[in-house]
Short mmCIF file of C-alpha atoms in Angstrom, two decimals:
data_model
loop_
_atom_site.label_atom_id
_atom_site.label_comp_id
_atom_site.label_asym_id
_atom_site.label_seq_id
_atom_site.Cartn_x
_atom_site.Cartn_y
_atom_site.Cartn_z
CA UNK A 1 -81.56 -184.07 -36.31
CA UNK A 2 -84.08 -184.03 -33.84
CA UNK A 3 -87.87 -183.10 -34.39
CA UNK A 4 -89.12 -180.21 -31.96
CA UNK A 5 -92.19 -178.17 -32.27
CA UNK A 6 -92.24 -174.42 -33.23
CA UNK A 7 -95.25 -172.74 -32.64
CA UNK A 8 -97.60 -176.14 -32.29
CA UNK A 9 -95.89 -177.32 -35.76
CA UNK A 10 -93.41 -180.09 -35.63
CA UNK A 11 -90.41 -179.59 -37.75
CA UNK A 12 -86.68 -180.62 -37.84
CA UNK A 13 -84.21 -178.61 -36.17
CA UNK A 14 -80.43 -178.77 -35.40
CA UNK A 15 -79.23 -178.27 -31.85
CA UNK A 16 -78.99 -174.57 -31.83
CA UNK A 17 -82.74 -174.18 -33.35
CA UNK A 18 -82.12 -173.69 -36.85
CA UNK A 19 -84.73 -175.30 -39.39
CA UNK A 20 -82.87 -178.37 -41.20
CA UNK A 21 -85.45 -179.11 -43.85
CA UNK A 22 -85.68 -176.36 -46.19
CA UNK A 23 -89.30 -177.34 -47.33
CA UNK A 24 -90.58 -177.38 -43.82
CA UNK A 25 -90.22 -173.43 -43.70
CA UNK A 26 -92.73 -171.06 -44.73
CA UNK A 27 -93.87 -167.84 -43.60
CA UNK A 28 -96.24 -168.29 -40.70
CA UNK A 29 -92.94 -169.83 -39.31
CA UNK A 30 -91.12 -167.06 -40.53
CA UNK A 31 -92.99 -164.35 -38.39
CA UNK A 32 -92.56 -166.77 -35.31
CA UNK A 33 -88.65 -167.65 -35.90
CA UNK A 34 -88.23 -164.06 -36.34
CA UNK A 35 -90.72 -162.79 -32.66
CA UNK A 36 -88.64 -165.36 -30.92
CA UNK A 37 -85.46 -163.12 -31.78
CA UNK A 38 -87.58 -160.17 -31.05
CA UNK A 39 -87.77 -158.83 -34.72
CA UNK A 40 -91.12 -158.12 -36.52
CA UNK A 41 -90.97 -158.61 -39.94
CA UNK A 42 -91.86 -155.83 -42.24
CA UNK A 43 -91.71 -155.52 -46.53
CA UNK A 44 -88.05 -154.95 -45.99
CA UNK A 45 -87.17 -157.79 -43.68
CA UNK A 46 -89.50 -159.56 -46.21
CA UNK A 47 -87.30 -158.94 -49.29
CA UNK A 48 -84.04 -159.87 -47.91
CA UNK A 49 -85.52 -163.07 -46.53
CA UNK A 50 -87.40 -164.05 -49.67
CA UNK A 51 -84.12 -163.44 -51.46
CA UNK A 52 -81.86 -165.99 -49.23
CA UNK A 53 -85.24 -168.44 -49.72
CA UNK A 54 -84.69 -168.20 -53.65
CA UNK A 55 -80.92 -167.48 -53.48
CA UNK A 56 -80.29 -171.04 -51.72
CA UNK A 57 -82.93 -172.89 -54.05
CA UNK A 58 -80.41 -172.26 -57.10
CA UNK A 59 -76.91 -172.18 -55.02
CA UNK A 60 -77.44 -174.40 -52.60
CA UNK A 61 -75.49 -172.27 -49.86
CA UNK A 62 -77.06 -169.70 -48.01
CA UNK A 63 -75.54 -166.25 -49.08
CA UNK A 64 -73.72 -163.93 -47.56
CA UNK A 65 -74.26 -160.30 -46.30
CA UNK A 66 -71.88 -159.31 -49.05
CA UNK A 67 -74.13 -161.82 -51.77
CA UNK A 68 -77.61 -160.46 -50.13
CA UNK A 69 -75.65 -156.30 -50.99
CA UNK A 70 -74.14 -157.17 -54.72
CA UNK A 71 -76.94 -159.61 -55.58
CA UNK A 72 -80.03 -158.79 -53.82
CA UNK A 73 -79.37 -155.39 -54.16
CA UNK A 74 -79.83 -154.35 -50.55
CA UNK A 75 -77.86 -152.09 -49.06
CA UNK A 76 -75.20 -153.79 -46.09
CA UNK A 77 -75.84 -150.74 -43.67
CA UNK A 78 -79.79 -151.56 -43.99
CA UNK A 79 -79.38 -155.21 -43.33
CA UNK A 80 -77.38 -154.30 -40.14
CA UNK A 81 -80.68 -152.01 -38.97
CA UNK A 82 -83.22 -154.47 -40.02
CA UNK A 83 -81.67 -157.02 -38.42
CA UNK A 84 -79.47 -156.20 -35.70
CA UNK A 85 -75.71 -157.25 -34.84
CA UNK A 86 -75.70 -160.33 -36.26
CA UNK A 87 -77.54 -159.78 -39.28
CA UNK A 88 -76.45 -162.84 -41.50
CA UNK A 89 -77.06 -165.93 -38.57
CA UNK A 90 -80.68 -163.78 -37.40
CA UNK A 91 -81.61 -163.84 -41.73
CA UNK A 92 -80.67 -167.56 -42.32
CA UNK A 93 -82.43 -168.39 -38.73
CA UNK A 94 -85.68 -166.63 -39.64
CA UNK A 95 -85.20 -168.26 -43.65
CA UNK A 96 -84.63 -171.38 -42.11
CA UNK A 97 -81.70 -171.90 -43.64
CA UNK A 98 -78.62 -172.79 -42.17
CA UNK A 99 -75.98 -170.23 -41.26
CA UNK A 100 -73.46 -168.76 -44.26
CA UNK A 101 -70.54 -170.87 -44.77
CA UNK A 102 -68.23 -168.09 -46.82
CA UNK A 103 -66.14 -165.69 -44.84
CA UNK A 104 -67.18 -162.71 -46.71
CA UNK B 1 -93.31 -195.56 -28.01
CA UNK B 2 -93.84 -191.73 -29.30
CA UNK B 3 -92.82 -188.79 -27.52
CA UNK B 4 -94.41 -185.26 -27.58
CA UNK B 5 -91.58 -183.39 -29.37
CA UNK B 6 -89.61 -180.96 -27.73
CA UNK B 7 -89.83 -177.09 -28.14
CA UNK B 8 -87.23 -176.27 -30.39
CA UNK B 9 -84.67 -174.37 -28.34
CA UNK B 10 -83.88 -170.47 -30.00
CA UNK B 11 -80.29 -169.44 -31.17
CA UNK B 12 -78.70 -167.08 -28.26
CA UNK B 13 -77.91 -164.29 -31.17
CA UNK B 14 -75.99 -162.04 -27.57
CA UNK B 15 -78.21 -159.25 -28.20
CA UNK B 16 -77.72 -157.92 -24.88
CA UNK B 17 -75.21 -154.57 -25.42
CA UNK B 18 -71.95 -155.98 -26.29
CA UNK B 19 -68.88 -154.47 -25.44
CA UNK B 20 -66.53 -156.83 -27.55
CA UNK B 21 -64.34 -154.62 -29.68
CA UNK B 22 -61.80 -155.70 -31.99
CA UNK B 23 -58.57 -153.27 -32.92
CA UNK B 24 -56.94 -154.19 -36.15
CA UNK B 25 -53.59 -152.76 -36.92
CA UNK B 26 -52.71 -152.66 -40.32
CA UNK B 27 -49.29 -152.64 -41.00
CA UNK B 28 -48.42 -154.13 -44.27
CA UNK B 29 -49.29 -152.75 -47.63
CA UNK B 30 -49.04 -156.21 -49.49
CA UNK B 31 -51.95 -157.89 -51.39
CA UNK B 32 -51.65 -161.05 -49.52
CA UNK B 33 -50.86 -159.30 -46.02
CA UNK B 34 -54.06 -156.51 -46.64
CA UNK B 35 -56.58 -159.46 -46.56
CA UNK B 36 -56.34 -160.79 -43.18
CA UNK B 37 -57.38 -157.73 -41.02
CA UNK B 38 -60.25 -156.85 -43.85
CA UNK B 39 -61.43 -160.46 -43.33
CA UNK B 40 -61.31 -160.44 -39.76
CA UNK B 41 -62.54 -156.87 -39.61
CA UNK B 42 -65.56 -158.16 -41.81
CA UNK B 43 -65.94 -160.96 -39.86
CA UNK B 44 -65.96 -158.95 -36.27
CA UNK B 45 -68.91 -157.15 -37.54
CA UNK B 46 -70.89 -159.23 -38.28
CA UNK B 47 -70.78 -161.19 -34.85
CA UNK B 48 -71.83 -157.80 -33.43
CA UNK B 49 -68.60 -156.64 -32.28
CA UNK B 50 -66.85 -153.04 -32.65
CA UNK B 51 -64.02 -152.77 -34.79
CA UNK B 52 -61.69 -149.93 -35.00
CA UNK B 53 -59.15 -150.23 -37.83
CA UNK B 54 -55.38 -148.47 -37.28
CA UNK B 55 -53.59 -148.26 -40.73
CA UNK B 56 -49.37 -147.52 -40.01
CA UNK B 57 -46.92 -147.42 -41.81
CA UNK B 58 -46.98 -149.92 -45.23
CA UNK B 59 -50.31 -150.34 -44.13
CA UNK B 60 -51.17 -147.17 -45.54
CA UNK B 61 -50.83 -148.44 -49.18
CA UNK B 62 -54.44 -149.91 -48.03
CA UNK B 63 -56.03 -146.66 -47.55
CA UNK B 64 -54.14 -144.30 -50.25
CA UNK B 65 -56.13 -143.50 -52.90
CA UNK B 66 -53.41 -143.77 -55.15
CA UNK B 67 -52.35 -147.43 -54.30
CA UNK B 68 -55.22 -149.06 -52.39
CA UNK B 69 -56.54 -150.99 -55.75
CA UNK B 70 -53.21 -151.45 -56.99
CA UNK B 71 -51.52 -153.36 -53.84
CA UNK B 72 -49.02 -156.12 -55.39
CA UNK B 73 -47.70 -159.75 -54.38
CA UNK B 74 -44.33 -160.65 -54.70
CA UNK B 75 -42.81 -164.48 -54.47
CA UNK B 76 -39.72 -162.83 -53.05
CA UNK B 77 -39.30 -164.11 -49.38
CA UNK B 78 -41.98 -165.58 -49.87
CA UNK B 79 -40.59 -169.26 -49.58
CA UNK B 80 -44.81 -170.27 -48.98
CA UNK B 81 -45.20 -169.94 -52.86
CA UNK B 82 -42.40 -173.16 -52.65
CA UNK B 83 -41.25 -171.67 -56.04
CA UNK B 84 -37.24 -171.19 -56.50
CA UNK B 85 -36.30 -167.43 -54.68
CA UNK B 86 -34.67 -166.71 -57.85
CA UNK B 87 -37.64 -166.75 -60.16
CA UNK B 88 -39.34 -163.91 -58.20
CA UNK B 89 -36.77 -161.33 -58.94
CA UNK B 90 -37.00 -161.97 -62.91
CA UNK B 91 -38.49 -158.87 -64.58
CA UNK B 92 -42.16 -159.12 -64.43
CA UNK B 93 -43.14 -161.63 -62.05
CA UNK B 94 -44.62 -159.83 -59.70
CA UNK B 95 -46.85 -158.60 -61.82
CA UNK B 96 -47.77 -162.02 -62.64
CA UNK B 97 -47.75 -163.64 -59.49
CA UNK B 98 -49.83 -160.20 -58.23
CA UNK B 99 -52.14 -160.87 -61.10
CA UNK B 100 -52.95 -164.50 -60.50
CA UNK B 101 -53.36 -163.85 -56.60
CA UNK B 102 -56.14 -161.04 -57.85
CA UNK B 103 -57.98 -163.80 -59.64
CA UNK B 104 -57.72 -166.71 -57.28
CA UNK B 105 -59.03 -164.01 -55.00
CA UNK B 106 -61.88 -162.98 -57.64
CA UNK B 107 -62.58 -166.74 -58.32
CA UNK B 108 -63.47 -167.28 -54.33
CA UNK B 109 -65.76 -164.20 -54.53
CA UNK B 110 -63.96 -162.32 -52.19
CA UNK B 111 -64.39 -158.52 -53.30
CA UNK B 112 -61.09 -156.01 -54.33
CA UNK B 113 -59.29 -154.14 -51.36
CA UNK B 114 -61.28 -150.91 -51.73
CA UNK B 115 -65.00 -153.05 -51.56
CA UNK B 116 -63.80 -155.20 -48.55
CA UNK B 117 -63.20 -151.45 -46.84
CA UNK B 118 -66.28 -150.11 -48.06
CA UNK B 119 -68.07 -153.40 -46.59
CA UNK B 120 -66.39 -152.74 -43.95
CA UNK B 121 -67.52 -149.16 -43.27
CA UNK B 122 -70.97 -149.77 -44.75
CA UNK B 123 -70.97 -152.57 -41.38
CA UNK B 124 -70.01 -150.31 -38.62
CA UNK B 125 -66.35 -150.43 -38.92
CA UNK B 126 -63.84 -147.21 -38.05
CA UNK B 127 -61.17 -146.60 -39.96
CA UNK B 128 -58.04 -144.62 -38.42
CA UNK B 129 -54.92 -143.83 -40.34
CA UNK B 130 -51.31 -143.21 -38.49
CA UNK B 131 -50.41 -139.54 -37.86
CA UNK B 132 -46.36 -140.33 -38.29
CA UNK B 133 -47.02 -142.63 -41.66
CA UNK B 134 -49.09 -139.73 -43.07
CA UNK B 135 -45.95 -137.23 -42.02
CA UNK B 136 -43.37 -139.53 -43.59
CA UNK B 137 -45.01 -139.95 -46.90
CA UNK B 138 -46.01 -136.18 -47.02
CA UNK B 139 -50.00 -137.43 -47.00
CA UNK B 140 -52.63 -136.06 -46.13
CA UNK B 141 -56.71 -136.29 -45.73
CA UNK B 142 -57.55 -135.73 -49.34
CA UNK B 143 -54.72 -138.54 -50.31
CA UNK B 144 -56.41 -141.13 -48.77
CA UNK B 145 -59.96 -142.98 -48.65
CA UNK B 146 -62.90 -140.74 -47.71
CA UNK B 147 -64.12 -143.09 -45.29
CA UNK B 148 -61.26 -142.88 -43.34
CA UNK B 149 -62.37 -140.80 -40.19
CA UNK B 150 -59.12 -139.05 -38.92
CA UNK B 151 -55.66 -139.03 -39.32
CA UNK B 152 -54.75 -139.67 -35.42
CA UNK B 153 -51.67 -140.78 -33.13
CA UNK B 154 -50.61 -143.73 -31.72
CA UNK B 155 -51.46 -143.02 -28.38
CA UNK B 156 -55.00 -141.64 -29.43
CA UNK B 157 -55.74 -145.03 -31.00
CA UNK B 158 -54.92 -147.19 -27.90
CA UNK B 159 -56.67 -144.68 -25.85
CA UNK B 160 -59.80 -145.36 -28.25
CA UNK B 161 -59.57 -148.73 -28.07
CA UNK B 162 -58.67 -149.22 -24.03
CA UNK B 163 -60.03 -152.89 -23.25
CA UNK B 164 -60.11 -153.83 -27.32
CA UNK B 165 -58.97 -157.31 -28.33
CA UNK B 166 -55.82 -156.36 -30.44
CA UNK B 167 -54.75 -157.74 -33.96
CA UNK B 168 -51.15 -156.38 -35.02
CA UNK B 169 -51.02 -157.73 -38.87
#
């Protein structure tokens, strides 16, 4: 995977810009990933993002809308306001982790 | 030799106004036959496209209160379960086979029929059901799934869905 720099930091990405290294990610990144795609993070955004962070530390899969409703307890009809259309790629973008594998 | 590293390029997320729309036609009132369009339908959404949902004729079993958690799979010509024909038509087996479909389902951590539709719905997604399926069963409104928007016509739903991408499951 190639090194490219976000934001003046230098971090490993894949070819479509998502972070590969899950300990390269933090927050200051976060707030950048998530300008680039034109979304400013507020407490919600916050919540569902620190919830795919912890979420993938103990599954080791990043989870899906349907995990981030039942599990995280947020609601799928806010996740598709906070973050727009494509609400599960835009979260595991701006969590830096890599898009959901499971089809529901 | 170093390099100065690249700036990383952004995911194109298509945010510009899409006009993809997906029409799912739901014709089959099977467990293993219902999952396909709520998959796809699930799946639609949440690549940002439109989806309007048409359920006709055994399709309706989806959306009737009565039978939408209670759909059932039979091995009977079904020759993809590669079990003998005769064994599905003993008494009882397709209960069984219906009730270890529901937890190979379960075990995946794909959600019942009714949660896929209220996923579904809670997404963005339309649900129609069939004017002639509701007259032939004697249905109505109140019989079926509250989040089903309108009992409507054929011709109404391919006048909705003019330019749609079509599914006919």
């Amino acid at each position: 995977m190639p090194t490219a720099s976000i934001n003046g930091r230098q971090v490993q990405v894949d070819a479509e810009g998502f972070l590969t290294q899950y300990d390269e990610w933090d927050e200051d990144l976060a707030t950048v990933l998530a300008a680039q795609i034109g979304i400013e993070l507020g407490e919600e955004h916050w919540k569902a993002i620190h919830f795919l962070r912890a979420d993938f530390k103990e599954q080791g899969e990043t989870a899906t809308l349907r995990r981030i409703t039942t599990v995280g307890g947020i609601p799928t009809k806010e996740l598709f306001e906070l973050f727009p259309k494509k609400p599960a790629k835009k979260m595991a973008y701006i969590a830096g982790l890599p898009k959901p594998r499971g089809c529901v | 030799m170093t390099t100065e590293p690249t700036t990383a390029p952004v995911p194109n997320f298509d945010d510009g106004p899409s006009d993809r729309t997906l029409a799912i036609i739901c014709s089959k009132g099977t467990l293993d036959m219902a999952y396909p369009g709520l998959i796809l339908a699930n799946a639609a959404l949440g690549e940002g496209a439109q989806v309007h949902m048409f359920f006709t004729f055994w399709g309706f079993d989806m959306i009737t209160k009565k039978r939408m958690a209670d759909l059932k799979f039979t091995m009977l010509g079904n020759t993809a379960t590669h079990m003998p024909q005769g064994l599905g038509g003993l008494p009882g087996m397709t209960a069984m086979a219906t009730s270890m479909m529901r937890k190979q389902i379960a075990s995946i951590d794909v959600p019942t029929v009714p949660e896929m539709l209220e996923q579904i719905v809670a997404s963005g997604g339309h649900l129609w059901a069939c004017q002639m399926s509701a007259d032939m069963m004697h249905l109505t409104k109140d019989d079926l799934y509250d989040a089903v928007e309108e009992i409507i016509n054929a011709s109404a739903f391919i006048e909705m869905t003019a330019g749609a991408q079509l599914l006919f499951i």
